[in-house]
CSV table of C-alpha atoms and ligand atoms in Angstrom, one decimal:
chain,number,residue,atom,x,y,z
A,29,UNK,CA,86.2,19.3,227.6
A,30,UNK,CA,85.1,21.2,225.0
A,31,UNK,CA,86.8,24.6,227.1
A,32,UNK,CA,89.2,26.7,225.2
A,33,UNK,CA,92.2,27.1,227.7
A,34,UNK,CA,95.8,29.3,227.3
A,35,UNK,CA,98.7,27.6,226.6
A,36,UNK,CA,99.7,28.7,230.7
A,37,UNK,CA,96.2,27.1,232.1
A,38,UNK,CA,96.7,23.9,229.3
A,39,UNK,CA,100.4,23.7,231.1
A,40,UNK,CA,99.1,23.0,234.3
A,41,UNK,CA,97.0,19.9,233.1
A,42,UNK,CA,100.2,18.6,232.4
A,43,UNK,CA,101.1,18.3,236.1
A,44,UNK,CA,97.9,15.9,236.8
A,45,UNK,CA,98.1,12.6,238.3
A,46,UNK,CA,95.3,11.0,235.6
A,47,UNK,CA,98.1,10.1,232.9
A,48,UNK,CA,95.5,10.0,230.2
A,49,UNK,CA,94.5,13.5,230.8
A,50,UNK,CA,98.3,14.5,231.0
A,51,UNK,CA,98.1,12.7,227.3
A,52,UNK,CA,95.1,14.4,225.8
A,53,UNK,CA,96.5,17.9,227.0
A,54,UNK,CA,99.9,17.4,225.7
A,55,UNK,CA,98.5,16.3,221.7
A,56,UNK,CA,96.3,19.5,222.3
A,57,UNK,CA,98.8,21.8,222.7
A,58,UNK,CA,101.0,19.5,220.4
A,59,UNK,CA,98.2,20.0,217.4
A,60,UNK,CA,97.5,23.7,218.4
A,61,UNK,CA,101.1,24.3,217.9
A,62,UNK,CA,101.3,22.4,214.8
A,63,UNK,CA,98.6,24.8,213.0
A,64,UNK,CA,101.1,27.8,213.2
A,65,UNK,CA,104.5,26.1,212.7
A,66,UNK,CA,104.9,26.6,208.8
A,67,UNK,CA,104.4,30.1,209.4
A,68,UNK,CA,106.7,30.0,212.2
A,69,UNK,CA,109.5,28.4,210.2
A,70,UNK,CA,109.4,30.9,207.0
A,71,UNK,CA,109.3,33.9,209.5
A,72,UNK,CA,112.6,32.4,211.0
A,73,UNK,CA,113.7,32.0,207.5
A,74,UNK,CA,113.7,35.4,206.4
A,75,UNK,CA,114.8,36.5,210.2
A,76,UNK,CA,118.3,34.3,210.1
A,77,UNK,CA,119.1,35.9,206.4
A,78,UNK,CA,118.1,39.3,207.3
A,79,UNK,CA,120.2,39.4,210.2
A,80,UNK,CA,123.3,37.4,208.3
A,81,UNK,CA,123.0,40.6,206.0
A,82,UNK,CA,123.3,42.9,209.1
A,83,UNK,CA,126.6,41.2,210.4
A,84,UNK,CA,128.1,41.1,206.8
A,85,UNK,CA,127.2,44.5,206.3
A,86,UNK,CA,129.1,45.1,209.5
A,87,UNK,CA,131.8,43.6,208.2
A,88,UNK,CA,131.7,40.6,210.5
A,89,UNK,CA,131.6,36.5,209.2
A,90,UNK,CA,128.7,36.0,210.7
A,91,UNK,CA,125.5,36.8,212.7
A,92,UNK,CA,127.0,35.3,215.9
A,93,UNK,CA,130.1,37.3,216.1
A,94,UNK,CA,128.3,40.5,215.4
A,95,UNK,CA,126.1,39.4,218.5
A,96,UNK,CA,128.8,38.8,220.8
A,97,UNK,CA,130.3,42.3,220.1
A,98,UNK,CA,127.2,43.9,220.3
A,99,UNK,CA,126.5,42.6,223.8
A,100,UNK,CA,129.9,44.0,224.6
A,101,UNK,CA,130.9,40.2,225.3
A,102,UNK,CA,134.5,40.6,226.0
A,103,UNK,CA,134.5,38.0,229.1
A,104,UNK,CA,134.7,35.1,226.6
A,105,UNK,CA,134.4,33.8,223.5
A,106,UNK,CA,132.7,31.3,221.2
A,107,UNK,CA,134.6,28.6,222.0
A,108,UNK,CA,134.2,29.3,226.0
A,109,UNK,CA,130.3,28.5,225.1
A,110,UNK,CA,131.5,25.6,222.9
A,111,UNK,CA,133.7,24.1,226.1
A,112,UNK,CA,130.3,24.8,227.9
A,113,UNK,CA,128.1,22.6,225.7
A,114,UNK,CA,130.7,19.9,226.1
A,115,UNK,CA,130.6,19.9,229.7
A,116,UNK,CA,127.2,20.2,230.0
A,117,UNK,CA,127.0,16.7,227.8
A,118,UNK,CA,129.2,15.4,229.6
A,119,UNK,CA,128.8,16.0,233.1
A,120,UNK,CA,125.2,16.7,233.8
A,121,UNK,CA,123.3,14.5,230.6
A,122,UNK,CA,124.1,11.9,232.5
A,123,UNK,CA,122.2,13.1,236.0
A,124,UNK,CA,119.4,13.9,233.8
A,125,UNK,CA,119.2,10.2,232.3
A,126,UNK,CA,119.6,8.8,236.4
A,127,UNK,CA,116.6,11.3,237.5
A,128,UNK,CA,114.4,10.4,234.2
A,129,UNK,CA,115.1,6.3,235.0
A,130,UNK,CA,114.4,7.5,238.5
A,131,UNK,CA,110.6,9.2,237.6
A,132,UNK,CA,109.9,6.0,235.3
A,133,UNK,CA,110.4,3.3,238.0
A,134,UNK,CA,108.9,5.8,240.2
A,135,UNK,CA,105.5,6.6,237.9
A,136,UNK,CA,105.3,2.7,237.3
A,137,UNK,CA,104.6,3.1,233.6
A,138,UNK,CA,106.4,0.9,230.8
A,139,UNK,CA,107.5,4.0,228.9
A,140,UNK,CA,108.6,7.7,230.3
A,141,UNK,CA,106.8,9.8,227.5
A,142,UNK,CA,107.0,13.4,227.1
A,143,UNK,CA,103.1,13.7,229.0
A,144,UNK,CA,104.9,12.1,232.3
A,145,UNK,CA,107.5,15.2,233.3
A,146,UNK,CA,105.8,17.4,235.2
A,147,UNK,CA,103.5,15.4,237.1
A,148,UNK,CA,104.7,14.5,240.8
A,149,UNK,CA,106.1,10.9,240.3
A,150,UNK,CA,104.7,9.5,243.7
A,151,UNK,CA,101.2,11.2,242.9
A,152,UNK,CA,101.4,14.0,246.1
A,153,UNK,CA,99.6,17.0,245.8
A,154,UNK,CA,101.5,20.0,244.9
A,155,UNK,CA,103.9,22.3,247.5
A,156,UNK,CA,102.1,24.8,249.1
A,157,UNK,CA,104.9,27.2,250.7
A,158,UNK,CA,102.6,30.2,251.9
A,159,UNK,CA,98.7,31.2,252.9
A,160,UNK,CA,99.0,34.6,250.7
A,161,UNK,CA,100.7,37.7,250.1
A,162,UNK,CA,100.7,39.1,253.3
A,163,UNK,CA,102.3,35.5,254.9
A,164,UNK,CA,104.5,35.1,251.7
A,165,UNK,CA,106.2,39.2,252.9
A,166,UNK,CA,106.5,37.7,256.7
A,167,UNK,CA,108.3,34.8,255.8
A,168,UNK,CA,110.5,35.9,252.6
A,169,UNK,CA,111.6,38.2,255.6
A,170,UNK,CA,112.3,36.2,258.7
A,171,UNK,CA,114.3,33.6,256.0
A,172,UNK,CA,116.3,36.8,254.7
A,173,UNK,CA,116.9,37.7,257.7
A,174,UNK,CA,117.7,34.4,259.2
A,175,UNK,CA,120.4,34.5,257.0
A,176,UNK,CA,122.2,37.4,257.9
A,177,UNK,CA,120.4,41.2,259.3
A,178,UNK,CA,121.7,43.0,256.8
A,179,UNK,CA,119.9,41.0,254.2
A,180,UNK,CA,116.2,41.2,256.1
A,181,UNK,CA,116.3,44.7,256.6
A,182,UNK,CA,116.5,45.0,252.5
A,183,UNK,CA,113.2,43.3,252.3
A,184,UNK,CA,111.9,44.7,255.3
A,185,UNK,CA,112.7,48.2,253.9
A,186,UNK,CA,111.2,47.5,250.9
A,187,UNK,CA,107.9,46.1,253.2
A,188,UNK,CA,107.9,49.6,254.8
A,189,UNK,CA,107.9,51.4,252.2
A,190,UNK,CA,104.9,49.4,250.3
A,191,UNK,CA,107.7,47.9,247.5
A,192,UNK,CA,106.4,44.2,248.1
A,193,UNK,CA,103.7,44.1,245.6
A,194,UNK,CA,103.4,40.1,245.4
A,195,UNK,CA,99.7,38.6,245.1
A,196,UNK,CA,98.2,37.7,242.4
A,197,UNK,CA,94.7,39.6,242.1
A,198,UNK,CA,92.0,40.2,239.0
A,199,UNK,CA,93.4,42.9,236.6
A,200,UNK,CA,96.7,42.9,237.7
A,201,UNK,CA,99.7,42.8,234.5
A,202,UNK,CA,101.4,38.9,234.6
A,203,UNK,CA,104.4,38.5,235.4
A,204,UNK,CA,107.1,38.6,238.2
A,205,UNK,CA,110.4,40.6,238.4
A,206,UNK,CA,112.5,43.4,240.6
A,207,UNK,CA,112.3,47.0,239.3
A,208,UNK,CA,115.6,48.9,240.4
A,209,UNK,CA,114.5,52.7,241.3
A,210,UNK,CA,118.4,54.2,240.8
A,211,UNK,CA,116.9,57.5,242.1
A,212,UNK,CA,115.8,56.2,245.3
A,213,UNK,CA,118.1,53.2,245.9
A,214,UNK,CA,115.2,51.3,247.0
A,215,UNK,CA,113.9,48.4,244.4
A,216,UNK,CA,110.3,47.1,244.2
A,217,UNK,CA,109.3,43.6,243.6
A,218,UNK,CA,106.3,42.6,241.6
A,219,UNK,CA,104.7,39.2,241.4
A,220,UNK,CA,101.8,37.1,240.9
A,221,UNK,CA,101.9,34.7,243.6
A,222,UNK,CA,99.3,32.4,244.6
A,223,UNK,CA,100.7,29.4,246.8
A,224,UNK,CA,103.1,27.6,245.6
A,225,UNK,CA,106.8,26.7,245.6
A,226,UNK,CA,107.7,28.2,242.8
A,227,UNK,CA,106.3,31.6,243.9
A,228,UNK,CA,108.6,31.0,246.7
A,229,UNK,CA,111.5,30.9,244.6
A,230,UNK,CA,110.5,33.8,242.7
A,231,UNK,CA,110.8,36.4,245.6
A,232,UNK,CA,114.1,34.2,246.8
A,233,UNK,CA,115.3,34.9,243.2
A,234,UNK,CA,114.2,38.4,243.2
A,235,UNK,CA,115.4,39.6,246.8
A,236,UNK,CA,118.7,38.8,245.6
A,237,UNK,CA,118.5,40.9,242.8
A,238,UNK,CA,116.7,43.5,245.3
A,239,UNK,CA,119.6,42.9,247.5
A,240,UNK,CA,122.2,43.7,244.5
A,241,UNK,CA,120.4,46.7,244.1
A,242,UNK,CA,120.6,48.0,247.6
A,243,UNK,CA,124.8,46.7,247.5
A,244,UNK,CA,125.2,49.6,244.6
A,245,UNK,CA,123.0,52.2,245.2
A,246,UNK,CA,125.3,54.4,246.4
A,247,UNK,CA,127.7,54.1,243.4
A,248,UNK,CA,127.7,57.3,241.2
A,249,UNK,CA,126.6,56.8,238.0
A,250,UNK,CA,123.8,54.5,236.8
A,251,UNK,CA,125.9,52.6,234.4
A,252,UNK,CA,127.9,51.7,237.3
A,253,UNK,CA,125.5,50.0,239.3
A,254,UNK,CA,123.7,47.6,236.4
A,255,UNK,CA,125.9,44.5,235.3
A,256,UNK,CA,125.1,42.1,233.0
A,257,UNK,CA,123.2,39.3,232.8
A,258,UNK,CA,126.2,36.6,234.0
A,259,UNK,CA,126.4,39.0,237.0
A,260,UNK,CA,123.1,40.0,237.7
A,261,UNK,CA,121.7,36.1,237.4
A,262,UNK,CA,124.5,34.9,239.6
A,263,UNK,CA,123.1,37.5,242.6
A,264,UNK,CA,119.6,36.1,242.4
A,265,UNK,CA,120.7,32.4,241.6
A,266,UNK,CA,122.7,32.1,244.4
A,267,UNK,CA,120.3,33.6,246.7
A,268,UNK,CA,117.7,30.8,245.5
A,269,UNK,CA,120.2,27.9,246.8
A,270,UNK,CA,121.7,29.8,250.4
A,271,UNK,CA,118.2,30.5,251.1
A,272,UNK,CA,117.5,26.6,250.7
A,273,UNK,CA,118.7,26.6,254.5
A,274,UNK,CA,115.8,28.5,255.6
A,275,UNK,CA,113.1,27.1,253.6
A,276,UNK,CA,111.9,25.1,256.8
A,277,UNK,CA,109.9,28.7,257.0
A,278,UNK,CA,107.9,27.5,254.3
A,279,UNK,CA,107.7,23.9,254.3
A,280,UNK,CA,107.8,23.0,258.6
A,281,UNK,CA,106.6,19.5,257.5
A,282,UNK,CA,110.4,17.5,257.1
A,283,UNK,CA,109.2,15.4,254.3
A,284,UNK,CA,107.7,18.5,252.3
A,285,UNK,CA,111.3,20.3,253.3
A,286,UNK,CA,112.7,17.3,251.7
A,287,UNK,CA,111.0,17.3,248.6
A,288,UNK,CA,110.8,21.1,247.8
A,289,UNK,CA,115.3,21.2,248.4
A,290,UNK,CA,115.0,18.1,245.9
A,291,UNK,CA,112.8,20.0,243.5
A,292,UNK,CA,115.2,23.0,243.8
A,293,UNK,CA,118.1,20.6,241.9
A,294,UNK,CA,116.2,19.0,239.5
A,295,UNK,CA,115.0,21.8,237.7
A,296,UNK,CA,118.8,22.8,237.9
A,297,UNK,CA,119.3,19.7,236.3
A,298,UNK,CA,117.0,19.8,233.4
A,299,UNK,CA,117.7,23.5,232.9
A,300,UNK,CA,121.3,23.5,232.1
A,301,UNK,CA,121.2,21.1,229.4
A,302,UNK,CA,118.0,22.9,227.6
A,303,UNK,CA,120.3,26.0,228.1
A,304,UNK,CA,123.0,24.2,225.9
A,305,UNK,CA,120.7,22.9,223.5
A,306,UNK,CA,119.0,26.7,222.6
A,307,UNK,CA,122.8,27.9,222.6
A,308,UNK,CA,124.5,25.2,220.5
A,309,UNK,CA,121.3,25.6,218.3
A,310,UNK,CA,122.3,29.3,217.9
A,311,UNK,CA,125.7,29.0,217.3
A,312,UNK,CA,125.1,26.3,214.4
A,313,UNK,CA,122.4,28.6,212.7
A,314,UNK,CA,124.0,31.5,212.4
A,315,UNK,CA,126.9,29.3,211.0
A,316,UNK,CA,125.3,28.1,208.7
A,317,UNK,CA,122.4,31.1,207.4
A,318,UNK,CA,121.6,29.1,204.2
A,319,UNK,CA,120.7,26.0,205.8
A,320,UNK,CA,117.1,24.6,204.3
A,321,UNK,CA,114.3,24.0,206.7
A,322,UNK,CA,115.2,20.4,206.5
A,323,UNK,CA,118.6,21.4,207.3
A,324,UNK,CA,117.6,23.0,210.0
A,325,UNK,CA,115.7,20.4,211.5
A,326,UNK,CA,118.4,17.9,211.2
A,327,UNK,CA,121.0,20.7,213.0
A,328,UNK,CA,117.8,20.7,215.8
A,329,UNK,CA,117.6,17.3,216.2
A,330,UNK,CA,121.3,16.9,216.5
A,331,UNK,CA,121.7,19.3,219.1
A,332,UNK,CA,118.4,18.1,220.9
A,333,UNK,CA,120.0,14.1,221.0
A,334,UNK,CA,123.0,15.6,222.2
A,335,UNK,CA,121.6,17.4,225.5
A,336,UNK,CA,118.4,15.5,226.3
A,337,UNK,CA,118.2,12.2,228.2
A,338,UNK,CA,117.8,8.8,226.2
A,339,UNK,CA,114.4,7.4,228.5
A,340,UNK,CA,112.1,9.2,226.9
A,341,UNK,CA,109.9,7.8,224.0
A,342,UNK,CA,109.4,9.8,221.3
A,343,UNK,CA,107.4,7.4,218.6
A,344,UNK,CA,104.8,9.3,217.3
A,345,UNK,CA,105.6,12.4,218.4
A,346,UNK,CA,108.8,13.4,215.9
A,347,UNK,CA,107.0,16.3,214.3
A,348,UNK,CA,106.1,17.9,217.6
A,349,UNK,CA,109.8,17.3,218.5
A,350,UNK,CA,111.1,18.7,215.5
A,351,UNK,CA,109.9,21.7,215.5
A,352,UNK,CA,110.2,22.0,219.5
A,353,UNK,CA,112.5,25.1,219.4
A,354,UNK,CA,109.7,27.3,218.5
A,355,UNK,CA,108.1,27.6,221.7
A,356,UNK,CA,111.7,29.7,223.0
A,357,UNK,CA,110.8,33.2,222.2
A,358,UNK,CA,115.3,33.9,222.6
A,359,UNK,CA,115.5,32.4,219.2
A,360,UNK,CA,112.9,34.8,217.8
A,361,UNK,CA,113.3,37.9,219.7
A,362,UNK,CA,116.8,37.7,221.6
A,363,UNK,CA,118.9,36.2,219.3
A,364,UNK,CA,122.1,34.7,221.6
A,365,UNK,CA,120.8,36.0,224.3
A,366,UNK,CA,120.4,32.3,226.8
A,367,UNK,CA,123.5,31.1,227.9
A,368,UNK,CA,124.0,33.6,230.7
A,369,UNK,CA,121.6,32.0,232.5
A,370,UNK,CA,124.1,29.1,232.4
A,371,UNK,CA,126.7,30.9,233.4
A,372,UNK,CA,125.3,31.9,236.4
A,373,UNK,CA,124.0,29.2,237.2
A,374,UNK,CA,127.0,27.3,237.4
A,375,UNK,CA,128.3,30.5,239.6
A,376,UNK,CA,125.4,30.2,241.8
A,377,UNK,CA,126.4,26.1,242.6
A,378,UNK,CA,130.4,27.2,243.5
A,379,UNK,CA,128.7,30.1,245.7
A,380,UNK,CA,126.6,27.9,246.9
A,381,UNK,CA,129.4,25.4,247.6
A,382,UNK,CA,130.9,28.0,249.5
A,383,UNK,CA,128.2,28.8,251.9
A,384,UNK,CA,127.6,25.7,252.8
A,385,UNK,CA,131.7,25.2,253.6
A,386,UNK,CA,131.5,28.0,255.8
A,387,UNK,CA,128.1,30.0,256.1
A,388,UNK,CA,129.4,33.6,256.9
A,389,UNK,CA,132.4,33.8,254.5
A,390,UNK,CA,130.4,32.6,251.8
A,391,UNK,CA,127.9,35.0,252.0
A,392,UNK,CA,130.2,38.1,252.7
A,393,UNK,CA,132.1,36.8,249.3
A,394,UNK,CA,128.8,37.2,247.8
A,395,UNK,CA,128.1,40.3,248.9
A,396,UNK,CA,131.6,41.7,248.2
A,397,UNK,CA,130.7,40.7,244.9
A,398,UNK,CA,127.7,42.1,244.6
A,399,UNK,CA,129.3,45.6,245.4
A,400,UNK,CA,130.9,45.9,242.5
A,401,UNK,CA,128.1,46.4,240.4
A,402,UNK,CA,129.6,47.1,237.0
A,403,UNK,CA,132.7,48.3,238.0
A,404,UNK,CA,135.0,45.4,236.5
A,405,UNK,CA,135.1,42.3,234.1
A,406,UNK,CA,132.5,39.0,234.7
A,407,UNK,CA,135.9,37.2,235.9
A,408,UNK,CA,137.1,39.6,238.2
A,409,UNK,CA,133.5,39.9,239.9
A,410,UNK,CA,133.4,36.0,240.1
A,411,UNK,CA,136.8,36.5,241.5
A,412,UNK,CA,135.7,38.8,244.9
A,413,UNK,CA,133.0,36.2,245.2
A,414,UNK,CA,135.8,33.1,245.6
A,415,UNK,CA,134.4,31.1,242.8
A,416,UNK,CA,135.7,30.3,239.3
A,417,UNK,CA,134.1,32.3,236.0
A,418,UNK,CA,135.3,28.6,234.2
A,419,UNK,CA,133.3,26.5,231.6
A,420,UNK,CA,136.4,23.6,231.7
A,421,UNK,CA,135.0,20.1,232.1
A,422,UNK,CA,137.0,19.6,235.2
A,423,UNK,CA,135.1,22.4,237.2
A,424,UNK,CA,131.8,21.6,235.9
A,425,UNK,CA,132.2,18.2,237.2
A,426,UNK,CA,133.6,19.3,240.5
A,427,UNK,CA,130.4,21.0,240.7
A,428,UNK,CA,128.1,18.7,239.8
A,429,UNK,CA,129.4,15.7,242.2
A,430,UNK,CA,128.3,18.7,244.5
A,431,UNK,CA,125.0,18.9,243.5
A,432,UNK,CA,124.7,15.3,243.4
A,433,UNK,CA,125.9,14.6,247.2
A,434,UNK,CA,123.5,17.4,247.9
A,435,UNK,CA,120.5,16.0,246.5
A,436,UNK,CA,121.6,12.7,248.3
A,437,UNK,CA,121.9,14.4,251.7
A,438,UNK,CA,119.3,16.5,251.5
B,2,ZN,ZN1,116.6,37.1,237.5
């Protein structure tokens, strides 16, 4: 104690099995927090007015629809996100509420409080999916390659040619992404890995956007080859959940196979909604550009209610929740910009649906896909992949059951 830690290093305390140290971390970064959110607040203030200006200056209602045209959103419409948000409540809230009851029985504790989500709830020590860099390169390309030639010799390529830049060393920027190198055709992938699982979902994520880049390299202009985000997430998404049958690479141990496919779809779970929540939020700001900061709040807290699970025990804790949406830097920085990852990942489950109906058709859908780079509409590239670019309540749910007997199975 005593030690003045990052937000990132104070994050990890909150994965400890001690619960009273998972407490004492989480009112640390609570009260840090608190100290800036005034500030915080009027800066979002004068940002939500100045940009309403911008959109009526643009002749447009509001901030929002001058958002959608400016990201050249012509795939879909406000009320496709607002059919989203509603599915997402009604559909996968509910999985989220089973998994939180789940972690409480689980963690033995009389009350689930926000301190007791990212520790293991059966104590375990966390994954470890790889020795280092070197063994992380060997096995992200046996599991690639497992899967189907073609896909190993992209990463193997990209091996050879010293594109793998993955562990974690002194000096070297944070971070983890794919570069695409249009000149070339070959991507590189940089990362920070240590050990753990979700390192190994980083270069599963990435590969697949290495592997979209490799699918279009031979198209003729650069526009062609970079889609956006609802495309480009669905490639590495996807690639996250097919891969899943090849994580015994990783995690030889059955039981740690087990728990790391598990982990996979809760975070799926718990995502989603949170990407509704930051959305909704959005929509009703820019709606609304004269709301007070109490306003505000009260528009957070409804959407909040509306997409988080009702275990949870707030008392005490209202002013860290209220002002909870200041830690997403979209809201700041990328105004509108949160829901593809939604998208996709909703894309990534009926892909993933379809590999697992029938391994090799699913993945040269994908890869037909993929192909298309930017060449045609979100709809029509969901279309040469065989799944659905649909936000209807009916499909999500179809989905989810999915999931569900997944997780079951697994
Ligand atoms: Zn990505």
């Amino acid at each position: 104690m005593g030690k003045e830690l990052t937000l990132q290093q104070a994050g990890v305390i909150l994965q400890s099995t001690e619960r009273t140290k998972r407490e004492q971390v989480y009112r640390k970064i609570a009260e840090r927090r608190s100290k800036d959110n005034v500030v915080l607040d009027e800066l979002f203030s004068t940002l939500i007015s100045l940009r309403h200006q911008v959109a009526l200056n643009a002749d447009m209602q509001n901030f929002r629809d001058y958002m959608f045209k400016s990201y050249g959103r012509f795939d879909y419409t406000p009320q496709d996100c607002f059919n989203f948000h509603e599915a997402i409540a009604s559909e996968v809230v509910p999985i989220l509420n089973d998994l939180s009851l789940e972690r409480k029985q689980q963690l033995k504790v009389p009350d689930l409080r926000p301190w007791d989500k990212a520790v293991d709830p059966l104590g375990r020590e966390p994954l470890k999916a790889f020795e280092n860099g070197k063994d992380l390169t060997e096995k992200s390309i046996e599991s690639f390659k497992r899967l189907d030639p073609f896909l190993g010799q992209c990463l193997s390529i990209m091996k050879e040619m010293g594109h793998l830049d993955l562990e974690s060393r002194k000096g070297k920027a944070p971070g983890g992404y794919n570069y695409p190198l249009s000149e070339i055709g070959v991507p590189f992938i940089f990362m920070n890995a240590t050990s753990t699982m979700r390192d190994m979902t980083t270069i599963m994520h990435e590969g697949g956007h290495a592997v979209h880049n490799f699918l279009t390299k031979d198209l003729p202009l650069a526009d062609f080859k970079s889609p956006p985000m609802e495309v480009a997430e669905l490639a590495s998404m996807s690639m996250e959940l097919i891969s899943m049958d090849t994580w015994d690479i990783f995690f030889p141990n059955a039981e740690d196979l087990r728990r790391a496919k598990r982990e996979q779809l809760e975070d799926i779970i718990e995502t989603l909604p949170w990407v509704a929540t930051i959305d909704q939020f959005q929509h009703g700001l820019y709606e609304n550009p004269n709301h007070t900061s109490e306003e505000r709040t009260q528009l957070w807290n409804n959407v909040l209610a509306r997409f988080s699970d009702s275990v949870t025990d707030w008392s005490g804790l209202e002013a860290n929740r209220d002002t909870m949406w200041q830690k997403q830097l979209h809201l700041y920085e990328v105004p509108f910009y949160y829901i593809e990852y939604g998208m996709a990942q909703l894309g990534a489950i009926a892909l993933w649906r379809n590999y697992k109906q029938n391994n090799q058709k699913g993945l040269q859908s994908y890869m037909n896909a993929l192909k298309l780079g930017n060449l045609t509409t979100i709809p029509e590239i969901y279309k040469a992949a065989d799944i659905k670019f649909d936000f209807s309540r009916a499909y999500i749910k179809e989905l989810m059951d999915f999931v569900k007997e997944e997780y079951v199975r697994i």
